[in-house]
Amino acid sequence: MKALKILSILLLLGGASAATVMYSGIVNVAADEPHSDIVYWLLEETREASIKKSAQHIKVPDLESPELLLMGGADYEYMCSSCHLKPGLKESDMSIGLYPTPPNLSISHETHQHGTDEELAKKNFWVIKHGIKASGMPAWGKTHSDERIWAMVAFIKRLPTITPEQYQVLTAID
């Protein structure tokens, strides 16, 4: 009975502390001010673990089809390139203004993603389909079929090896 009383008091104090922080306005939510190192680490680890768990049972199709590359290129140009960039582009107004900064998908995947090709494909599919809360990454699965999303995954897989000239051809929209 005493332990229950202590637990109740701790929960009440924890809730009161959380409410104080929430409603005091002391937490800076401005996108131009980075999180503290510990908050950033906690958010990154939580995001990565969530995506890995959510994507683990996704079946990856053959991503080598030229048709997928072409279909994914047009969608990438229209929906992704302003944030995730394209070959030869180091930054954009969108990539600079978002926090956290979106990964530059036109450079080697090793710089921003870890895992096997299959794991990366699953994670990329899941992120494109479901988005990421409070990051600026929309859930494209609400408006795009799985086939179109897999086409974007196929394009993103090849993107670091594509020259700016090849990109222009592959992303041309009729």
PDB file of C-alpha atoms in Angstrom, residues 21-96:
ATOM      1  CA  VAL A  21       7.521  22.410 -19.264  1.00  0.00           C
ATOM      2  CA  MET A  22       4.773  22.086 -21.914  1.00  0.00           C
ATOM      3  CA  TYR A  23       2.858  25.218 -21.029  1.00  0.00           C
ATOM      4  CA  SER A  24       5.707  27.471 -19.885  1.00  0.00           C
ATOM      5  CA  GLY A  25       6.996  28.037 -23.423  1.00  0.00           C
ATOM      6  CA  ILE A  26      10.595  27.358 -22.365  1.00  0.00           C
ATOM      7  CA  VAL A  27      11.121  24.653 -25.001  1.00  0.00           C
ATOM      8  CA  ASN A  28      12.311  26.273 -28.216  1.00  0.00           C
ATOM      9  CA  VAL A  29      10.553  24.681 -31.210  1.00  0.00           C
ATOM     10  CA  ALA A  30      12.110  26.969 -33.840  1.00  0.00           C
ATOM     11  CA  ALA A  31      13.468  25.053 -36.851  1.00  0.00           C
ATOM     12  CA  ASP A  32      16.477  27.387 -37.026  1.00  0.00           C
ATOM     13  CA  GLU A  33      17.700  26.385 -33.545  1.00  0.00           C
ATOM     14  CA  PRO A  34      19.062  22.826 -33.287  1.00  0.00           C
ATOM     15  CA  HIS A  35      18.148  20.432 -30.492  1.00  0.00           C
ATOM     16  CA  SER A  36      20.651  19.765 -27.734  1.00  0.00           C
ATOM     17  CA  ASP A  37      22.958  16.835 -28.483  1.00  0.00           C
ATOM     18  CA  ILE A  38      21.083  14.503 -26.112  1.00  0.00           C
ATOM     19  CA  VAL A  39      17.634  15.413 -27.488  1.00  0.00           C
ATOM     20  CA  TYR A  40      18.880  15.028 -31.067  1.00  0.00           C
ATOM     21  CA  TRP A  41      20.403  11.632 -30.254  1.00  0.00           C
ATOM     22  CA  LEU A  42      17.202  10.444 -28.521  1.00  0.00           C
ATOM     23  CA  LEU A  43      15.041  11.519 -31.471  1.00  0.00           C
ATOM     24  CA  GLU A  44      17.383   9.968 -34.068  1.00  0.00           C
ATOM     25  CA  GLU A  45      17.663   6.650 -32.222  1.00  0.00           C
ATOM     26  CA  THR A  46      13.899   6.509 -31.667  1.00  0.00           C
ATOM     27  CA  ARG A  47      13.202   7.261 -35.343  1.00  0.00           C
ATOM     28  CA  GLU A  48      15.694   4.682 -36.612  1.00  0.00           C
ATOM     29  CA  ALA A  49      14.415   1.940 -34.278  1.00  0.00           C
ATOM     30  CA  SER A  50      10.810   2.672 -35.232  1.00  0.00           C
ATOM     31  CA  ILE A  51      11.507   2.564 -38.974  1.00  0.00           C
ATOM     32  CA  LYS A  52      13.597  -0.611 -38.689  1.00  0.00           C
ATOM     33  CA  LYS A  53      10.875  -2.398 -36.723  1.00  0.00           C
ATOM     34  CA  SER A  54       8.054  -1.162 -38.964  1.00  0.00           C
ATOM     35  CA  ALA A  55       9.873  -2.045 -42.196  1.00  0.00           C
ATOM     36  CA  GLN A  56      11.217  -5.477 -41.246  1.00  0.00           C
ATOM     37  CA  HIS A  57       8.482  -7.546 -42.952  1.00  0.00           C
ATOM     38  CA  ILE A  58       8.281  -5.566 -46.193  1.00  0.00           C
ATOM     39  CA  LYS A  59       9.000  -7.664 -49.303  1.00  0.00           C
ATOM     40  CA  VAL A  60      11.385  -5.939 -51.710  1.00  0.00           C
ATOM     41  CA  PRO A  61      10.670  -6.394 -55.452  1.00  0.00           C
ATOM     42  CA  ASP A  62      13.348  -6.426 -58.164  1.00  0.00           C
ATOM     43  CA  LEU A  63      14.550  -2.820 -58.236  1.00  0.00           C
ATOM     44  CA  GLU A  64      16.742  -3.152 -61.350  1.00  0.00           C
ATOM     45  CA  SER A  65      13.980  -2.569 -63.920  1.00  0.00           C
ATOM     46  CA  PRO A  66      14.688   0.360 -66.307  1.00  0.00           C
ATOM     47  CA  GLU A  67      10.963   1.179 -66.265  1.00  0.00           C
ATOM     48  CA  LEU A  68      11.063   1.634 -62.484  1.00  0.00           C
ATOM     49  CA  LEU A  69      14.080   3.916 -62.838  1.00  0.00           C
ATOM     50  CA  LEU A  70      12.274   6.149 -65.335  1.00  0.00           C
ATOM     51  CA  MET A  71       9.012   6.226 -63.394  1.00  0.00           C
ATOM     52  CA  GLY A  72      10.859   6.908 -60.141  1.00  0.00           C
ATOM     53  CA  GLY A  73      12.979   9.653 -61.698  1.00  0.00           C
ATOM     54  CA  ALA A  74      10.041  11.827 -62.684  1.00  0.00           C
ATOM     55  CA  ASP A  75       8.419  11.451 -59.258  1.00  0.00           C
ATOM     56  CA  TYR A  76      11.726  12.137 -57.483  1.00  0.00           C
ATOM     57  CA  GLU A  77      12.255  15.357 -59.442  1.00  0.00           C
ATOM     58  CA  TYR A  78       8.738  16.584 -58.737  1.00  0.00           C
ATOM     59  CA  MET A  79       8.336  15.450 -55.123  1.00  0.00           C
ATOM     60  CA  CYS A  80      11.771  14.962 -53.555  1.00  0.00           C
ATOM     61  CA  SER A  81      14.581  16.946 -55.178  1.00  0.00           C
ATOM     62  CA  SER A  82      13.861  20.287 -53.517  1.00  0.00           C
ATOM     63  CA  CYS A  83      14.605  18.744 -50.103  1.00  0.00           C
ATOM     64  CA  HIS A  84      16.810  15.721 -50.879  1.00  0.00           C
ATOM     65  CA  LEU A  85      18.686  17.383 -53.763  1.00  0.00           C
ATOM     66  CA  LYS A  86      19.937  16.133 -57.112  1.00  0.00           C
ATOM     67  CA  PRO A  87      23.370  15.430 -58.586  1.00  0.00           C
ATOM     68  CA  GLY A  88      25.534  18.531 -58.600  1.00  0.00           C
ATOM     69  CA  LEU A  89      23.369  20.400 -56.071  1.00  0.00           C
ATOM     70  CA  LYS A  90      24.783  20.840 -52.561  1.00  0.00           C
ATOM     71  CA  GLU A  91      21.834  22.684 -51.005  1.00  0.00           C
ATOM     72  CA  SER A  92      18.487  24.306 -51.725  1.00  0.00           C
ATOM     73  CA  ASP A  93      16.252  26.752 -49.912  1.00  0.00           C
ATOM     74  CA  MET A  94      14.229  23.782 -48.640  1.00  0.00           C
ATOM     75  CA  SER A  95      17.214  21.700 -47.527  1.00  0.00           C
ATOM     76  CA  ILE A  96      18.684  24.678 -45.686  1.00  0.00           C
TER      77      ILE A  96
END
